PDB file of C-alpha atoms (C1' of nucleotides) in Angstrom:
ATOM      1  CA  MET P 173     -20.548  -8.439  15.215  1.00  0.00           C
ATOM      2  CA  VAL P 174     -17.875 -10.296  17.148  1.00  0.00           C
ATOM      3  CA  LEU P 175     -14.757 -10.989  15.145  1.00  0.00           C
ATOM      4  CA  GLU P 176     -11.977 -13.313  16.098  1.00  0.00           C
ATOM      5  CA  PRO P 177      -8.377 -12.760  15.022  1.00  0.00           C
ATOM      6  CA  ILE P 178      -6.942 -15.461  12.785  1.00  0.00           C
ATOM      7  CA  ASN P 179      -4.523 -18.121  14.029  1.00  0.00           C
ATOM      8  CA  TYR P 180      -0.889 -17.077  13.978  1.00  0.00           C
ATOM      9  CA  SER P 181       0.070 -20.080  11.817  1.00  0.00           C
ATOM     10  CA  PHE P 182      -1.813 -18.455   8.917  1.00  0.00           C
ATOM     11  CA  PHE P 183       1.129 -16.081   8.439  1.00  0.00           C
ATOM     12  CA  GLN P 184       3.659 -18.916   8.226  1.00  0.00           C
ATOM     13  CA  GLN P 185       3.471 -19.599   4.506  1.00  0.00           C
ATOM     14  CA  PRO P 186       5.417 -18.397   1.481  1.00  0.00           C
ATOM     15  CA  THR P 187       4.715 -14.762   0.585  1.00  0.00           C
ATOM     16  CA  LEU P 188       3.070 -15.352  -2.811  1.00  0.00           C
ATOM     17  CA  SER P 189       0.854 -17.968  -1.238  1.00  0.00           C
ATOM     18  CA  LEU P 190       0.010 -15.608   1.633  1.00  0.00           C
ATOM     19  CA  ALA P 191      -0.852 -12.827  -0.824  1.00  0.00           C
ATOM     20  CA  ARG P 192      -3.447 -15.131  -2.446  1.00  0.00           C
ATOM     21  CA  ALA P 193      -4.656 -16.516   0.869  1.00  0.00           C
ATOM     22  CA  LEU P 194      -5.362 -13.007   2.174  1.00  0.00           C
ATOM     23  CA  LEU P 195      -8.017 -12.508  -0.522  1.00  0.00           C
ATOM     24  CA  GLY P 196     -11.443 -12.875   1.082  1.00  0.00           C
ATOM     25  CA  LYS P 197     -10.093 -12.477   4.627  1.00  0.00           C
ATOM     26  CA  LEU P 198     -11.255  -9.571   6.775  1.00  0.00           C
ATOM     27  CA  LEU P 199      -9.032  -6.689   7.782  1.00  0.00           C
ATOM     28  CA  VAL P 200     -10.323  -5.227  11.045  1.00  0.00           C
ATOM     29  CA  LYS P 201      -9.434  -2.127  13.075  1.00  0.00           C
ATOM     30  CA  GLU P 202     -11.027  -1.024  16.303  1.00  0.00           C
ATOM     31  CA  THR P 203     -10.586   2.513  17.589  1.00  0.00           C
ATOM     32  CA  GLU P 204     -12.362   4.728  20.128  1.00  0.00           C
ATOM     33  CA  LEU P 205     -14.833   5.587  17.372  1.00  0.00           C
ATOM     34  CA  GLY P 206     -15.772   1.961  16.854  1.00  0.00           C
ATOM     35  CA  MET P 207     -14.919  -0.943  14.644  1.00  0.00           C
ATOM     36  CA  ALA P 208     -14.531  -0.984  10.879  1.00  0.00           C
ATOM     37  CA  SER P 209     -13.647  -3.901   8.649  1.00  0.00           C
ATOM     38  CA  GLY P 210     -13.496  -4.987   5.035  1.00  0.00           C
ATOM     39  CA  TRP P 211     -12.904  -8.106   2.966  1.00  0.00           C
ATOM     40  CA  ILE P 212      -9.522  -7.997   1.277  1.00  0.00           C
ATOM     41  CA  VAL P 213     -10.029  -8.012  -2.499  1.00  0.00           C
ATOM     42  CA  GLU P 214      -6.603  -6.969  -3.803  1.00  0.00           C
ATOM     43  CA  THR P 215      -3.015  -7.591  -2.642  1.00  0.00           C
ATOM     44  CA  GLU P 216       0.535  -7.255  -3.904  1.00  0.00           C
ATOM     45  CA  ALA P 217       3.549  -9.319  -2.840  1.00  0.00           C
ATOM     46  CA  TYR P 218       6.952  -7.691  -2.292  1.00  0.00           C
ATOM     47  CA  LEU P 219       9.665 -10.327  -2.202  1.00  0.00           C
ATOM     48  CA  GLY P 220      12.523  -8.505  -0.555  1.00  0.00           C
ATOM     49  CA  PRO P 221      16.166  -9.012  -1.534  1.00  0.00           C
ATOM     50  CA  GLU P 222      15.651  -9.943  -5.200  1.00  0.00           C
ATOM     51  CA  ASP P 223      12.664  -7.678  -5.832  1.00  0.00           C
ATOM     52  CA  ARG P 224      13.695  -4.307  -7.185  1.00  0.00           C
ATOM     53  CA  ALA P 225      10.300  -2.840  -6.334  1.00  0.00           C
ATOM     54  CA  ALA P 226      10.528  -3.767  -2.653  1.00  0.00           C
ATOM     55  CA  HIS P 227      11.697  -1.347   0.020  1.00  0.00           C
ATOM     56  CA  SER P 228      13.857  -4.201   1.305  1.00  0.00           C
ATOM     57  CA  PHE P 229      15.558  -4.759  -2.076  1.00  0.00           C
ATOM     58  CA  GLU P 230      19.108  -6.073  -1.561  1.00  0.00           C
ATOM     59  CA  ASN P 231      18.304  -6.523   2.132  1.00  0.00           C
ATOM     60  CA  ARG P 232      18.222  -2.786   2.685  1.00  0.00           C
ATOM     61  CA  ARG P 233      17.826  -2.530   6.413  1.00  0.00           C
ATOM     62  CA  THR P 234      16.776   0.821   7.846  1.00  0.00           C
ATOM     63  CA  LYS P 235      14.517   2.062  10.597  1.00  0.00           C
ATOM     64  CA  ARG P 236      11.633   1.896   8.123  1.00  0.00           C
ATOM     65  CA  THR P 237      12.247  -1.633   6.775  1.00  0.00           C
ATOM     66  CA  GLU P 238      13.312  -3.090  10.127  1.00  0.00           C
ATOM     67  CA  ILE P 239       9.934  -4.682  10.892  1.00  0.00           C
ATOM     68  CA  MET P 240      10.175  -6.824   7.723  1.00  0.00           C
ATOM     69  CA  PHE P 241      13.307  -8.538   9.062  1.00  0.00           C
ATOM     70  CA  GLY P 242      11.359  -9.890  12.008  1.00  0.00           C
ATOM     71  CA  PRO P 243       8.724 -12.658  12.129  1.00  0.00           C
ATOM     72  CA  PRO P 244       5.626 -12.571   9.872  1.00  0.00           C
ATOM     73  CA  GLY P 245       2.191 -11.386  10.977  1.00  0.00           C
ATOM     74  CA  TYR P 246       3.008  -7.783  11.906  1.00  0.00           C
ATOM     75  CA  ALA P 247       1.949  -4.515  10.299  1.00  0.00           C
ATOM     76  CA  TYR P 248       4.368  -2.568   8.115  1.00  0.00           C
ATOM     77  CA  THR P 249       2.867   0.891   7.677  1.00  0.00           C
ATOM     78  CA  TYR P 250       4.527   3.793   5.938  1.00  0.00           C
ATOM     79  CA  VAL P 251       3.528   7.182   4.587  1.00  0.00           C
ATOM     80  CA  MET P 252       3.350   7.853   0.854  1.00  0.00           C
ATOM     81  CA  HIS P 253       2.946  11.598   0.214  1.00  0.00           C
ATOM     82  CA  THR P 254      -0.012  12.313   2.478  1.00  0.00           C
ATOM     83  CA  HIS P 255      -1.323   8.757   2.681  1.00  0.00           C
ATOM     84  CA  CYS P 256      -0.653   5.800   4.950  1.00  0.00           C
ATOM     85  CA  LEU P 257      -0.264   2.330   3.362  1.00  0.00           C
ATOM     86  CA  VAL P 258      -0.438  -0.975   5.211  1.00  0.00           C
ATOM     87  CA  ASN P 259       1.403  -4.253   4.569  1.00  0.00           C
ATOM     88  CA  VAL P 260       1.360  -7.659   6.219  1.00  0.00           C
ATOM     89  CA  VAL P 261       4.928  -8.671   7.061  1.00  0.00           C
ATOM     90  CA  SER P 262       5.690 -12.087   5.570  1.00  0.00           C
ATOM     91  CA  GLY P 263       8.597 -14.503   5.336  1.00  0.00           C
ATOM     92  CA  GLU P 264      10.702 -16.041   8.065  1.00  0.00           C
ATOM     93  CA  ILE P 265      12.900 -14.066  10.427  1.00  0.00           C
ATOM     94  CA  GLY P 266      15.704 -12.460   8.420  1.00  0.00           C
ATOM     95  CA  CYS P 267      13.724 -12.682   5.178  1.00  0.00           C
ATOM     96  CA  PRO P 268      12.246  -9.194   4.626  1.00  0.00           C
ATOM     97  CA  GLN P 269       9.060  -9.715   2.613  1.00  0.00           C
ATOM     98  CA  ALA P 270       5.575  -8.206   2.807  1.00  0.00           C
ATOM     99  CA  VAL P 271       2.114  -8.142   1.254  1.00  0.00           C
ATOM    100  CA  LEU P 272       0.557  -4.758   0.494  1.00  0.00           C
ATOM    101  CA  ILE P 273      -3.207  -4.522   1.008  1.00  0.00           C
ATOM    102  CA  ARG P 274      -4.483  -2.559  -2.000  1.00  0.00           C
ATOM    103  CA  ALA P 275      -8.274  -2.738  -1.715  1.00  0.00           C
ATOM    104  CA  LEU P 276     -11.144  -3.885   0.491  1.00  0.00           C
ATOM    105  CA  GLU P 277     -14.854  -4.446   0.151  1.00  0.00           C
ATOM    106  CA  PRO P 278     -16.477  -2.698   3.151  1.00  0.00           C
ATOM    107  CA  CYS P 279     -17.972  -5.100   5.707  1.00  0.00           C
ATOM    108  CA  CYS P 280     -18.808  -3.496   9.055  1.00  0.00           C
ATOM    109  CA  GLY P 281     -18.516   0.092  10.266  1.00  0.00           C
ATOM    110  CA  ILE P 282     -19.543   1.583   6.940  1.00  0.00           C
ATOM    111  CA  ASP P 283     -20.982   4.703   8.616  1.00  0.00           C
ATOM    112  CA  LEU P 284     -17.623   5.236  10.288  1.00  0.00           C
ATOM    113  CA  MET P 285     -15.881   4.897   6.935  1.00  0.00           C
ATOM    114  CA  TYR P 286     -18.091   7.618   5.425  1.00  0.00           C
ATOM    115  CA  GLN P 287     -17.352   9.771   8.454  1.00  0.00           C
ATOM    116  CA  ARG P 288     -13.608   9.377   7.906  1.00  0.00           C
ATOM    117  CA  ARG P 289     -13.596   9.671   4.114  1.00  0.00           C
ATOM    118  CA  GLY P 290     -16.415  12.177   3.513  1.00  0.00           C
ATOM    119  CA  LYS P 291     -20.172  11.669   3.296  1.00  0.00           C
ATOM    120  CA  GLU P 292     -20.313  12.647  -0.364  1.00  0.00           C
ATOM    121  CA  LYS P 293     -18.140   9.710  -1.439  1.00  0.00           C
ATOM    122  CA  LYS P 294     -19.539   6.745  -3.328  1.00  0.00           C
ATOM    123  CA  GLU P 295     -19.282   3.458  -1.478  1.00  0.00           C
ATOM    124  CA  ARG P 296     -16.721   2.178  -3.954  1.00  0.00           C
ATOM    125  CA  GLU P 297     -14.460   5.142  -3.160  1.00  0.00           C
ATOM    126  CA  LEU P 298     -14.252   4.233   0.515  1.00  0.00           C
ATOM    127  CA  THR P 299     -11.767   1.415   0.102  1.00  0.00           C
ATOM    128  CA  ASN P 300     -10.743   0.969  -3.561  1.00  0.00           C
ATOM    129  CA  GLY P 301      -7.114   1.998  -3.052  1.00  0.00           C
ATOM    130  CA  PRO P 302      -4.318   1.418  -0.523  1.00  0.00           C
ATOM    131  CA  GLY P 303      -4.419   4.954   0.888  1.00  0.00           C
ATOM    132  CA  LYS P 304      -8.215   5.080   0.944  1.00  0.00           C
ATOM    133  CA  LEU P 305      -8.728   1.857   2.872  1.00  0.00           C
ATOM    134  CA  THR P 306      -6.335   2.873   5.665  1.00  0.00           C
ATOM    135  CA  LYS P 307      -8.210   6.129   6.069  1.00  0.00           C
ATOM    136  CA  SER P 308     -11.579   4.338   6.138  1.00  0.00           C
ATOM    137  CA  LEU P 309     -10.415   1.896   8.802  1.00  0.00           C
ATOM    138  CA  GLY P 310      -8.424   4.430  10.812  1.00  0.00           C
ATOM    139  CA  ILE P 311      -5.094   2.682  10.210  1.00  0.00           C
ATOM    140  CA  VAL P 312      -2.228   5.113  10.826  1.00  0.00           C
ATOM    141  CA  LYS P 313       1.560   5.095  10.723  1.00  0.00           C
ATOM    142  CA  GLU P 314       1.578   4.558  14.493  1.00  0.00           C
ATOM    143  CA  ASP P 315       0.247   1.054  13.777  1.00  0.00           C
ATOM    144  CA  TYR P 316       3.753   0.230  12.514  1.00  0.00           C
ATOM    145  CA  GLY P 317       4.894  -3.023  14.127  1.00  0.00           C
ATOM    146  CA  ARG P 318       1.506  -3.955  15.563  1.00  0.00           C
ATOM    147  CA  ALA P 319       0.589  -7.654  15.691  1.00  0.00           C
ATOM    148  CA  LEU P 320      -2.073  -8.640  13.126  1.00  0.00           C
ATOM    149  CA  PHE P 321      -3.370 -11.582  15.159  1.00  0.00           C
ATOM    150  CA  LYS P 322      -4.979  -9.713  18.062  1.00  0.00           C
ATOM    151  CA  TYR P 323      -7.014  -6.606  18.881  1.00  0.00           C
ATOM    152  CA  PRO P 324      -7.193  -3.835  17.911  1.00  0.00           C
ATOM    153  CA  LEU P 325      -5.814  -4.454  14.407  1.00  0.00           C
ATOM    154  CA  PHE P 326      -6.092  -7.915  12.910  1.00  0.00           C
ATOM    155  CA  ILE P 327      -6.932 -10.334  10.111  1.00  0.00           C
ATOM    156  CA  ALA P 328     -10.032 -12.531  10.548  1.00  0.00           C
ATOM    157  CA  GLU P 329     -11.668 -15.305   8.550  1.00  0.00           C
ATOM    158  CA  GLY P 330     -13.912 -13.955   5.788  1.00  0.00           C
ATOM    159  CA  LYS P 331     -15.485 -15.639   2.812  1.00  0.00           C
ATOM    160  CA  GLU P 332     -14.443 -18.017   0.071  1.00  0.00           C
ATOM    161  CA  ILE P 333     -13.185 -16.557  -3.184  1.00  0.00           C
ATOM    162  CA  GLU P 334     -14.461 -17.877  -6.508  1.00  0.00           C
ATOM    163  CA  SER P 335     -11.689 -16.876  -8.844  1.00  0.00           C
ATOM    164  CA  VAL P 336      -8.457 -14.948  -8.511  1.00  0.00           C
ATOM    165  CA  GLY P 337      -6.957 -12.517 -11.033  1.00  0.00           C
ATOM    166  CA  VAL P 338      -3.182 -12.287 -11.346  1.00  0.00           C
ATOM    167  CA  GLY P 339      -1.102  -9.572 -12.980  1.00  0.00           C
ATOM    168  CA  PRO P 340       1.673  -7.002 -12.670  1.00  0.00           C
ATOM    169  CA  ARG P 341       1.829  -4.635  -9.722  1.00  0.00           C
ATOM    170  CA  ILE P 342       0.771  -0.995  -9.795  1.00  0.00           C
ATOM    171  CA  GLY P 343       2.810   2.187  -9.568  1.00  0.00           C
ATOM    172  CA  ILE P 344       6.335   0.776  -9.603  1.00  0.00           C
ATOM    173  CA  THR P 345       7.428   2.247 -12.929  1.00  0.00           C
ATOM    174  CA  ASN P 346      11.088   2.627 -11.997  1.00  0.00           C
ATOM    175  CA  SER P 347      11.688  -0.946 -10.953  1.00  0.00           C
ATOM    176  CA  ARG P 348      13.038  -2.270 -14.269  1.00  0.00           C
ATOM    177  CA  GLU P 349      12.555  -6.036 -14.665  1.00  0.00           C
ATOM    178  CA  ALA P 350      10.398  -6.205 -11.510  1.00  0.00           C
ATOM    179  CA  VAL P 351       7.720  -4.150 -13.307  1.00  0.00           C
ATOM    180  CA  HIS P 352       6.564  -7.345 -15.056  1.00  0.00           C
ATOM    181  CA  TYR P 353       6.432  -9.776 -12.162  1.00  0.00           C
ATOM    182  CA  PRO P 354       2.825 -11.046 -11.814  1.00  0.00           C
ATOM    183  CA  TRP P 355       2.662 -10.497  -8.090  1.00  0.00           C
ATOM    184  CA  ARG P 356      -0.638  -8.645  -7.821  1.00  0.00           C
ATOM    185  CA  PHE P 357      -3.699 -10.699  -6.887  1.00  0.00           C
ATOM    186  CA  TRP P 358      -7.333  -9.672  -6.898  1.00  0.00           C
ATOM    187  CA  VAL P 359     -10.847 -11.084  -6.590  1.00  0.00           C
ATOM    188  CA  GLN P 360     -12.274 -11.377 -10.108  1.00  0.00           C
ATOM    189  CA  GLU P 361     -15.377  -9.302 -10.840  1.00  0.00           C
ATOM    190  CA  ASN P 362     -15.106  -7.409  -7.566  1.00  0.00           C
ATOM    191  CA  PRO P 363     -15.947  -3.698  -8.044  1.00  0.00           C
ATOM    192  CA  PHE P 364     -13.679  -2.580  -5.186  1.00  0.00           C
ATOM    193  CA  VAL P 365     -10.456  -3.670  -6.905  1.00  0.00           C
ATOM    194  CA  SER P 366      -8.384  -0.486  -7.220  1.00  0.00           C
ATOM    195  CA  SER P 367      -7.344  -0.315 -10.848  1.00  0.00           C
ATOM    196  CA  LYS P 368      -9.853  -1.810 -13.225  1.00  0.00           C
ATOM    197  CA  ASN P 369      -8.466  -0.147 -16.292  1.00  0.00           C
ATOM    198  CA  SER P 370      -4.952  -1.191 -17.094  1.00  0.00           C
ATOM    199  CA  SER P 371      -3.756   2.205 -18.338  1.00  0.00           C
ATOM    200  CA  ARG P 372      -1.167   2.487 -15.591  1.00  0.00           C
ATOM    201  CA  ILE P 373       0.131  -0.957 -16.408  1.00  0.00           C
ATOM    202  CA  ARG P 374       0.373  -0.068 -20.074  1.00  0.00           C
ATOM    203  CA  LYS P 375       2.187   3.111 -19.090  1.00  0.00           C
ATOM    204  CA  SER P 376       4.694   1.139 -17.068  1.00  0.00           C
ATOM    205  CA  LEU P 377       5.279  -1.237 -19.965  1.00  0.00           C
ATOM    206  CA  VAL P 378       5.876   1.731 -22.262  1.00  0.00           C
ATOM    207  CA  ASN P 379       8.396   3.165 -19.797  1.00  0.00           C
ATOM    208  CA  GLN P 380      10.065  -0.226 -19.755  1.00  0.00           C
ATOM    209  CA  LEU P 381      10.407  -0.218 -23.548  1.00  0.00           C
ATOM    210  CA  LEU P 382      11.829   3.301 -23.549  1.00  0.00           C
ATOM    211  CA  SER P 383      14.471   2.544 -20.922  1.00  0.00           C
TER     212      SER P 383
ATOM    213  C1'  DC T 764      21.533  19.931   6.718  1.00  0.00           C
ATOM    214  C1'  DG T 765      19.635  19.904   2.144  1.00  0.00           C
ATOM    215  C1'  DC T 766      17.470  17.503  -1.395  1.00  0.00           C
ATOM    216  C1'  DA T 767      15.419  13.995  -4.379  1.00  0.00           C
ATOM    217  C1'  DG T 768      12.137  10.600  -4.910  1.00  0.00           C
ATOM    218  C1'  DG T 769       8.233   7.793  -4.262  1.00  0.00           C
ATOM    219  C1'  DA T 770       4.044   0.662  -3.414  1.00  0.00           C
ATOM    220  C1'  DT T 771      -1.103   7.682  -3.821  1.00  0.00           C
ATOM    221  C1'  DC T 772      -5.182  10.591  -4.318  1.00  0.00           C
ATOM    222  C1'  DC T 773      -7.918  14.192  -6.143  1.00  0.00           C
ATOM    223  C1'  DG T 774      -9.568  17.685  -9.137  1.00  0.00           C
ATOM    224  C1'  DC T 775      -9.571  19.557 -13.436  1.00  0.00           C
ATOM    225  C1'  DT T 776      -9.261  18.751 -18.458  1.00  0.00           C
TER     226       DT T 776
ATOM    227  C1'  DG M 897      -5.081  11.636 -18.610  1.00  0.00           C
ATOM    228  C1'  DC M 898      -2.274  14.948 -16.130  1.00  0.00           C
ATOM    229  C1'  DG M 899      -0.128  17.623 -12.608  1.00  0.00           C
ATOM    230  C1'  DG M 900       0.100  19.201  -7.968  1.00  0.00           C
ATOM    231  C1'  DA M 901      -0.286  18.402  -3.077  1.00  0.00           C
ATOM    232  C1'  DT M 902       2.844  17.986   0.631  1.00  0.00           C
ATOM    233  C1'  DC M 903       5.260  14.077   3.789  1.00  0.00           C
ATOM    234  C1'  DC M 904       8.662  11.321   5.271  1.00  0.00           C
ATOM    235  C1'  DT M 905      12.839   8.661   4.609  1.00  0.00           C
ATOM    236  C1'  DG M 906      17.423   7.898   3.228  1.00  0.00           C
ATOM    237  C1'  DC M 907      21.566   9.339   1.520  1.00  0.00           C
ATOM    238  C1'  DG M 908      25.499  12.252   0.644  1.00  0.00           C
ATOM    239  C1'  DA M 909      28.148  16.544   1.736  1.00  0.00           C
TER     240       DA M 909
END
DNA sequence: CGCAGGATCCGCT
DNA sequence: GCGGATCCTGCGA
């Protein structure tokens, strides 16, 4: 399968709009072991300065957040415990925003994904979480700052989405008012969406009430 | 230089 | 559902 990176202009749109537009697109990574890709089925927008859940809240500018202050269309990777997570940098220069890729539906290189994640895994477990999908595709922290519009790591056209679900983001329990912002987007009825049950959301709402 | 705190995952209950 | 694994990063002393 020959895949062509998307046009750069795709990244030049407001972050919430980009987060929705990424649904259905392909995320592709080529390594020495081969190519693996998946359709994006779940994203979260992080809106920078005014978003308490964002690493760039209040324009916090460090070595880690630096890439978000540059132009859109580059990879922001970082390590969470033992896992690597990948974001698409969004927003104009000086506006540090990003879209977290939370889940994929495997497309090509599925054998490679099993090899990386473990043969005993169910197909759904290959890519139904932000740390799982990076492992399946071979995306690592060294991909930090890489362009997402050319090989070996890029976004490509995928398929049309029928309907989009919208709701609060996952795992940001200490972000006060930002806990409620409906900035998570997913493909309705898609089994690869990371958190089907809303227990973690309920938990975050409870924490909100208690604080 | 030490330490606290996660945009997670997995295994066990 | 819950807790532990185990890794940076960022901040303050």
